PDB file of C-alpha atoms in Angstrom:
ATOM      1  CA  MET W 663      71.804 143.958  76.623  1.00  0.00           C
ATOM      2  CA  LYS W 664      73.242 140.631  75.509  1.00  0.00           C
ATOM      3  CA  LYS W 665      71.254 137.621  76.673  1.00  0.00           C
ATOM      4  CA  GLU W 666      72.102 133.949  76.653  1.00  0.00           C
ATOM      5  CA  ILE W 667      69.461 131.280  76.025  1.00  0.00           C
ATOM      6  CA  GLU W 668      69.696 127.780  77.459  1.00  0.00           C
ATOM      7  CA  TYR W 669      67.305 124.822  77.399  1.00  0.00           C
ATOM      8  CA  GLN W 670      66.900 122.474  80.344  1.00  0.00           C
ATOM      9  CA  CYS W 671      66.026 118.775  80.403  1.00  0.00           C
ATOM     10  CA  GLN W 672      62.539 118.262  81.824  1.00  0.00           C
ATOM     11  CA  GLU W 673      63.628 115.081  83.642  1.00  0.00           C
ATOM     12  CA  SER W 674      63.854 115.993  87.351  1.00  0.00           C
ATOM     13  CA  THR W 675      66.748 113.600  87.957  1.00  0.00           C
ATOM     14  CA  CYS W 676      68.752 115.111  85.090  1.00  0.00           C
ATOM     15  CA  GLN W 677      67.929 118.800  84.440  1.00  0.00           C
ATOM     16  CA  ALA W 678      70.973 119.113  82.184  1.00  0.00           C
ATOM     17  CA  THR W 679      71.200 122.288  80.110  1.00  0.00           C
ATOM     18  CA  PHE W 680      71.998 122.611  76.409  1.00  0.00           C
ATOM     19  CA  HIS W 681      72.070 125.377  73.829  1.00  0.00           C
ATOM     20  CA  TRP W 682      69.509 124.084  71.333  1.00  0.00           C
ATOM     21  CA  ILE W 683      66.008 122.539  71.352  1.00  0.00           C
ATOM     22  CA  VAL W 684      66.103 118.737  71.342  1.00  0.00           C
ATOM     23  CA  SER W 685      63.565 115.940  71.044  1.00  0.00           C
ATOM     24  CA  PHE W 686      65.594 113.733  73.395  1.00  0.00           C
ATOM     25  CA  CYS W 687      67.993 114.868  76.109  1.00  0.00           C
ATOM     26  CA  PRO W 688      71.574 114.126  74.933  1.00  0.00           C
ATOM     27  CA  PHE W 689      72.601 113.436  78.544  1.00  0.00           C
ATOM     28  CA  CYS W 690      69.891 111.132  79.946  1.00  0.00           C
ATOM     29  CA  GLY W 691      67.990 110.198  76.764  1.00  0.00           C
ATOM     30  CA  ALA W 692      64.602 111.298  78.145  1.00  0.00           C
ATOM     31  CA  LYS W 693      62.014 112.382  75.560  1.00  0.00           C
ATOM     32  CA  GLN W 694      61.366 116.124  75.806  1.00  0.00           C
ATOM     33  CA  THR W 695      57.611 116.755  75.719  1.00  0.00           C
ATOM     34  CA  VAL W 696      58.051 120.160  77.371  1.00  0.00           C
ATOM     35  CA  VAL W 697      60.806 122.660  76.633  1.00  0.00           C
ATOM     36  CA  LYS W 698      62.224 124.647  79.537  1.00  0.00           C
ATOM     37  CA  VAL W 699      63.754 127.877  78.243  1.00  0.00           C
ATOM     38  CA  LYS W 700      66.134 130.037  80.274  1.00  0.00           C
ATOM     39  CA  ILE W 701      66.878 133.581  79.136  1.00  0.00           C
ATOM     40  CA  MET W 702      69.804 134.826  81.167  1.00  0.00           C
ATOM     41  CA  SER W 703      71.406 138.234  81.601  1.00  0.00           C
ATOM     42  CA  PRO W 704      74.575 139.156  83.526  1.00  0.00           C
ATOM     43  CA  GLN W 705      72.374 141.350  85.740  1.00  0.00           C
ATOM     44  CA  PHE W 706      70.169 138.521  86.892  1.00  0.00           C
ATOM     45  CA  GLU W 707      70.699 135.302  88.783  1.00  0.00           C
ATOM     46  CA  VAL W 708      68.319 132.800  87.251  1.00  0.00           C
ATOM     47  CA  GLN W 709      66.659 130.313  89.572  1.00  0.00           C
ATOM     48  CA  ASN W 710      64.649 127.222  88.615  1.00  0.00           C
ATOM     49  CA  VAL W 711      60.971 128.117  88.294  1.00  0.00           C
ATOM     50  CA  ASP W 712      58.212 125.802  89.439  1.00  0.00           C
ATOM     51  CA  GLU W 713      55.969 124.895  86.472  1.00  0.00           C
ATOM     52  CA  SER W 714      52.881 125.617  88.616  1.00  0.00           C
ATOM     53  CA  ALA W 715      53.992 129.196  89.354  1.00  0.00           C
ATOM     54  CA  SER W 716      52.345 132.062  87.491  1.00  0.00           C
ATOM     55  CA  PHE W 717      54.535 134.337  85.365  1.00  0.00           C
ATOM     56  CA  ASN W 718      54.298 136.705  82.401  1.00  0.00           C
ATOM     57  CA  MET W 719      56.256 137.234  79.203  1.00  0.00           C
ATOM     58  CA  ASN W 720      58.890 139.305  81.042  1.00  0.00           C
ATOM     59  CA  ASP W 721      59.892 136.481  83.363  1.00  0.00           C
ATOM     60  CA  GLN W 722      63.467 135.280  83.056  1.00  0.00           C
ATOM     61  CA  THR W 723      62.386 131.633  82.693  1.00  0.00           C
ATOM     62  CA  ARG W 724      59.662 130.483  80.296  1.00  0.00           C
ATOM     63  CA  ILE W 725      58.191 127.043  79.716  1.00  0.00           C
ATOM     64  CA  VAL W 726      56.880 126.296  76.244  1.00  0.00           C
ATOM     65  CA  ALA W 727      54.770 123.215  75.383  1.00  0.00           C
ATOM     66  CA  SER W 728      56.363 121.114  72.659  1.00  0.00           C
ATOM     67  CA  SER W 729      53.155 121.244  70.623  1.00  0.00           C
ATOM     68  CA  GLU W 730      53.760 124.988  70.162  1.00  0.00           C
ATOM     69  CA  ARG W 731      57.211 124.579  68.603  1.00  0.00           C
ATOM     70  CA  ASP W 732      57.738 126.128  65.200  1.00  0.00           C
ATOM     71  CA  ASP W 733      58.313 123.243  62.785  1.00  0.00           C
ATOM     72  CA  ARG W 734      60.064 125.578  60.398  1.00  0.00           C
ATOM     73  CA  GLY W 735      62.578 126.435  63.084  1.00  0.00           C
ATOM     74  CA  MET W 736      63.294 122.754  63.636  1.00  0.00           C
ATOM     75  CA  LYS W 737      63.644 122.225  59.900  1.00  0.00           C
ATOM     76  CA  ASP W 738      66.045 125.108  59.366  1.00  0.00           C
ATOM     77  CA  ARG W 739      68.275 124.296  62.323  1.00  0.00           C
ATOM     78  CA  ALA W 740      71.834 123.308  61.342  1.00  0.00           C
ATOM     79  CA  LEU W 741      74.220 120.903  63.028  1.00  0.00           C
ATOM     80  CA  PRO W 742      74.930 122.242  66.535  1.00  0.00           C
ATOM     81  CA  ASP W 743      77.836 124.670  66.737  1.00  0.00           C
ATOM     82  CA  LEU W 744      80.780 122.425  67.510  1.00  0.00           C
ATOM     83  CA  VAL W 745      82.193 124.913  69.987  1.00  0.00           C
ATOM     84  CA  LEU W 746      79.316 123.953  72.302  1.00  0.00           C
ATOM     85  CA  LEU W 747      80.359 120.306  72.374  1.00  0.00           C
ATOM     86  CA  ASP W 748      83.213 118.603  74.177  1.00  0.00           C
ATOM     87  CA  ASP W 749      86.088 117.188  72.132  1.00  0.00           C
ATOM     88  CA  GLY W 750      84.619 113.683  71.978  1.00  0.00           C
ATOM     89  CA  GLN W 751      81.255 114.874  70.702  1.00  0.00           C
ATOM     90  CA  LYS W 752      82.953 117.232  68.229  1.00  0.00           C
ATOM     91  CA  LYS W 753      84.829 114.319  66.685  1.00  0.00           C
ATOM     92  CA  TYR W 754      81.707 112.154  66.724  1.00  0.00           C
ATOM     93  CA  SER W 755      79.610 114.849  64.978  1.00  0.00           C
ATOM     94  CA  ILE W 756      82.280 115.249  62.302  1.00  0.00           C
ATOM     95  CA  HIS W 757      82.513 111.460  61.885  1.00  0.00           C
ATOM     96  CA  ILE W 758      78.730 111.260  61.413  1.00  0.00           C
ATOM     97  CA  ALA W 759      78.755 113.960  58.737  1.00  0.00           C
ATOM     98  CA  ASP W 760      81.696 112.314  56.934  1.00  0.00           C
ATOM     99  CA  SER W 761      80.039 108.870  57.005  1.00  0.00           C
ATOM    100  CA  ILE W 762      76.781 109.868  55.281  1.00  0.00           C
ATOM    101  CA  SER W 763      76.261 109.926  51.523  1.00  0.00           C
ATOM    102  CA  ASN W 764      73.178 110.941  49.528  1.00  0.00           C
ATOM    103  CA  SER W 765      71.595 112.409  52.699  1.00  0.00           C
ATOM    104  CA  TYR W 766      70.391 108.919  53.656  1.00  0.00           C
ATOM    105  CA  CYS W 767      71.417 106.884  56.702  1.00  0.00           C
ATOM    106  CA  ASP W 768      70.253 103.290  56.371  1.00  0.00           C
ATOM    107  CA  SER W 769      69.722 101.047  59.371  1.00  0.00           C
ATOM    108  CA  VAL W 770      73.057  99.257  58.932  1.00  0.00           C
ATOM    109  CA  SER W 771      74.948 102.563  58.870  1.00  0.00           C
ATOM    110  CA  PHE W 772      72.955 103.787  61.874  1.00  0.00           C
ATOM    111  CA  GLY W 773      73.987 100.697  63.835  1.00  0.00           C
ATOM    112  CA  ALA W 774      77.640 101.156  62.868  1.00  0.00           C
ATOM    113  CA  LEU W 775      77.580 104.835  63.878  1.00  0.00           C
ATOM    114  CA  LEU W 776      75.863 103.924  67.144  1.00  0.00           C
ATOM    115  CA  ARG W 777      78.539 101.353  68.010  1.00  0.00           C
ATOM    116  CA  TYR W 778      81.301 103.802  67.058  1.00  0.00           C
ATOM    117  CA  GLY W 779      79.778 106.499  69.258  1.00  0.00           C
ATOM    118  CA  LYS W 780      79.404 104.156  72.232  1.00  0.00           C
ATOM    119  CA  SER W 781      83.025 103.012  71.989  1.00  0.00           C
ATOM    120  CA  THR W 782      84.488 106.496  71.531  1.00  0.00           C
ATOM    121  CA  LEU W 783      82.254 108.473  73.914  1.00  0.00           C
ATOM    122  CA  GLY W 784      81.825 105.797  76.571  1.00  0.00           C
ATOM    123  CA  LEU W 785      78.225 106.895  77.210  1.00  0.00           C
ATOM    124  CA  ASP W 786      74.970 105.056  77.800  1.00  0.00           C
ATOM    125  CA  ILE W 787      73.601 103.671  74.523  1.00  0.00           C
ATOM    126  CA  ARG W 788      70.381 105.726  74.841  1.00  0.00           C
ATOM    127  CA  ARG W 789      72.342 108.948  75.124  1.00  0.00           C
ATOM    128  CA  VAL W 790      74.536 108.047  72.145  1.00  0.00           C
ATOM    129  CA  GLU W 791      71.428 107.245  70.087  1.00  0.00           C
ATOM    130  CA  SER W 792      69.950 110.635  71.025  1.00  0.00           C
ATOM    131  CA  ILE W 793      73.144 112.439  69.966  1.00  0.00           C
ATOM    132  CA  LEU W 794      73.241 110.489  66.692  1.00  0.00           C
ATOM    133  CA  SER W 795      69.554 111.078  65.909  1.00  0.00           C
ATOM    134  CA  MET W 796      69.882 114.796  66.616  1.00  0.00           C
ATOM    135  CA  ALA W 797      72.948 115.073  64.383  1.00  0.00           C
ATOM    136  CA  LEU W 798      71.132 113.350  61.498  1.00  0.00           C
ATOM    137  CA  GLN W 799      68.113 115.603  61.970  1.00  0.00           C
ATOM    138  CA  ARG W 800      70.224 118.749  61.909  1.00  0.00           C
ATOM    139  CA  LEU W 801      72.053 117.543  58.803  1.00  0.00           C
ATOM    140  CA  ASN W 802      68.643 116.920  57.123  1.00  0.00           C
ATOM    141  CA  VAL W 803      69.627 113.273  56.653  1.00  0.00           C
ATOM    142  CA  VAL W 804      66.954 110.575  56.361  1.00  0.00           C
ATOM    143  CA  ASN W 805      67.077 108.417  59.491  1.00  0.00           C
ATOM    144  CA  GLU W 806      65.904 105.060  58.135  1.00  0.00           C
ATOM    145  CA  LYS W 807      65.881 103.354  61.533  1.00  0.00           C
ATOM    146  CA  ALA W 808      63.673 106.032  63.116  1.00  0.00           C
ATOM    147  CA  LEU W 809      61.211 105.887  60.213  1.00  0.00           C
ATOM    148  CA  LEU W 810      61.086 102.087  60.283  1.00  0.00           C
ATOM    149  CA  ASP W 811      60.389 102.254  64.033  1.00  0.00           C
ATOM    150  CA  GLU W 812      57.542 104.615  63.162  1.00  0.00           C
ATOM    151  CA  LEU W 813      56.319 102.182  60.495  1.00  0.00           C
ATOM    152  CA  ASP W 814      56.425  99.322  63.004  1.00  0.00           C
ATOM    153  CA  ALA W 815      54.267 101.267  65.470  1.00  0.00           C
ATOM    154  CA  LEU W 816      51.791 102.178  62.717  1.00  0.00           C
ATOM    155  CA  LEU W 817      51.490  98.558  61.566  1.00  0.00           C
ATOM    156  CA  HIS W 818      50.738  97.471  65.127  1.00  0.00           C
ATOM    157  CA  VAL W 819      47.889 100.008  65.240  1.00  0.00           C
ATOM    158  CA  PHE W 820      46.463  98.620  61.983  1.00  0.00           C
ATOM    159  CA  THR W 821      46.829  94.918  62.758  1.00  0.00           C
ATOM    160  CA  ASP W 822      46.960  94.142  66.487  1.00  0.00           C
ATOM    161  CA  THR W 823      43.175  93.666  66.767  1.00  0.00           C
ATOM    162  CA  GLU W 824      42.205  91.602  63.719  1.00  0.00           C
ATOM    163  CA  LYS W 825      45.619  90.373  62.514  1.00  0.00           C
ATOM    164  CA  LYS W 826      44.766  91.596  58.989  1.00  0.00           C
ATOM    165  CA  LEU W 827      46.367  94.299  56.856  1.00  0.00           C
ATOM    166  CA  ASP W 828      44.057  95.504  54.088  1.00  0.00           C
ATOM    167  CA  LYS W 829      45.337  97.232  50.950  1.00  0.00           C
ATOM    168  CA  LYS W 830      44.349 100.725  52.049  1.00  0.00           C
ATOM    169  CA  SER W 831      46.124 100.413  55.397  1.00  0.00           C
ATOM    170  CA  ARG W 832      49.183  98.993  53.653  1.00  0.00           C
ATOM    171  CA  VAL W 833      49.315 101.931  51.225  1.00  0.00           C
ATOM    172  CA  ASP W 834      48.770 104.433  54.041  1.00  0.00           C
ATOM    173  CA  ALA W 835      51.608 102.916  56.086  1.00  0.00           C
ATOM    174  CA  LEU W 836      53.929 102.827  53.081  1.00  0.00           C
ATOM    175  CA  GLN W 837      53.211 106.415  52.075  1.00  0.00           C
ATOM    176  CA  SER W 838      53.571 107.651  55.650  1.00  0.00           C
ATOM    177  CA  VAL W 839      57.259 106.717  55.850  1.00  0.00           C
ATOM    178  CA  SER W 840      58.170 107.104  52.159  1.00  0.00           C
ATOM    179  CA  LYS W 841      57.143 110.758  51.826  1.00  0.00           C
ATOM    180  CA  PRO W 842      59.820 113.436  52.413  1.00  0.00           C
ATOM    181  CA  ARG W 843      59.988 114.910  55.896  1.00  0.00           C
ATOM    182  CA  PRO W 844      60.727 118.599  56.601  1.00  0.00           C
ATOM    183  CA  GLY W 845      64.254 119.391  55.452  1.00  0.00           C
ATOM    184  CA  ALA W 846      64.802 116.013  53.773  1.00  0.00           C
ATOM    185  CA  MET W 847      64.634 115.248  50.045  1.00  0.00           C
ATOM    186  CA  LYS W 848      62.976 111.849  50.526  1.00  0.00           C
ATOM    187  CA  GLY W 849      61.723 109.329  53.054  1.00  0.00           C
ATOM    188  CA  VAL W 850      62.469 105.640  53.464  1.00  0.00           C
ATOM    189  CA  ASP W 851      63.365 103.794  50.263  1.00  0.00           C
ATOM    190  CA  PRO W 852      59.978 102.284  49.190  1.00  0.00           C
ATOM    191  CA  GLU W 853      61.551  98.878  48.525  1.00  0.00           C
ATOM    192  CA  ILE W 854      62.943  98.827  52.073  1.00  0.00           C
ATOM    193  CA  ALA W 855      59.530  99.796  53.460  1.00  0.00           C
ATOM    194  CA  GLU W 856      57.731  97.133  51.368  1.00  0.00           C
ATOM    195  CA  ARG W 857      60.118  94.446  52.590  1.00  0.00           C
ATOM    196  CA  TYR W 858      59.700  95.609  56.185  1.00  0.00           C
ATOM    197  CA  ILE W 859      55.893  95.374  55.913  1.00  0.00           C
ATOM    198  CA  ASN W 860      56.072  91.819  54.543  1.00  0.00           C
ATOM    199  CA  ASP W 861      58.545  90.756  57.224  1.00  0.00           C
ATOM    200  CA  PHE W 862      56.349  92.336  59.907  1.00  0.00           C
ATOM    201  CA  CYS W 863      53.273  90.454  58.692  1.00  0.00           C
ATOM    202  CA  ARG W 864      55.088  87.118  58.653  1.00  0.00           C
ATOM    203  CA  LYS W 865      56.636  87.730  62.080  1.00  0.00           C
ATOM    204  CA  HIS W 866      53.305  88.636  63.698  1.00  0.00           C
ATOM    205  CA  SER W 867      51.084  86.224  61.697  1.00  0.00           C
ATOM    206  CA  VAL W 868      49.233  89.060  59.986  1.00  0.00           C
ATOM    207  CA  MET W 869      47.189  88.118  56.913  1.00  0.00           C
ATOM    208  CA  GLN W 870      47.096  90.152  53.715  1.00  0.00           C
ATOM    209  CA  ARG W 871      44.798  90.055  50.699  1.00  0.00           C
ATOM    210  CA  SER W 872      45.359  87.138  48.353  1.00  0.00           C
ATOM    211  CA  GLY W 873      43.220  87.091  45.211  1.00  0.00           C
ATOM    212  CA  ILE W 874      39.812  88.747  45.207  1.00  0.00           C
ATOM    213  CA  TRP W 875      38.304  87.399  48.431  1.00  0.00           C
ATOM    214  CA  GLY W 876      41.021  85.436  50.196  1.00  0.00           C
ATOM    215  CA  TRP W 877      43.374  86.300  53.038  1.00  0.00           C
ATOM    216  CA  LYS W 878      46.633  84.621  53.889  1.00  0.00           C
ATOM    217  CA  ILE W 879      50.075  85.201  55.349  1.00  0.00           C
ATOM    218  CA  LEU W 880      52.231  86.030  52.325  1.00  0.00           C
TER     219      LEU W 880
END
């Protein structure tokens, strides 16, 4: 019996459905921490299932925690089948693929693609960013902006309390975003990451090692 699988946004005010697992809903932009999976058959009418209800592996609707996702499945996933997208998103997905070289999307290119998507799709900027980020992920393209956002958050963890960034923490932060991610050949360009760290420290008055014993804002 042929079955069709759909995934549903966990946001109660959205509950949009799509045909692939996403990190962010392409319709409302909500982060998906839980994946709602619908397995449908022509013989059954599928109803929404309350998350608190008990069910077994034969139920027509299953809810899977995001922590249980198979990373290899995410890595091997290709760009969504264009037949599942409307005409505007088809053209946008093709434009994204045509605009990327060397499997690396720098922050400037990301911004340009984001503006292009907003003007052509006429959608909320969060939804366009979700569509763009998903397309880059499925193309195994390095998303420099996303990794720099990750670096920013990591630097805050290291420095918000004492306003100091020691050498070990600096190396850890640099290596975290410079190493290749699943499906990608590389991470953030190390020179870009180094410059971002220095700019972050100056912006937030964070001191770094200077000489053997001294600390100062470089």
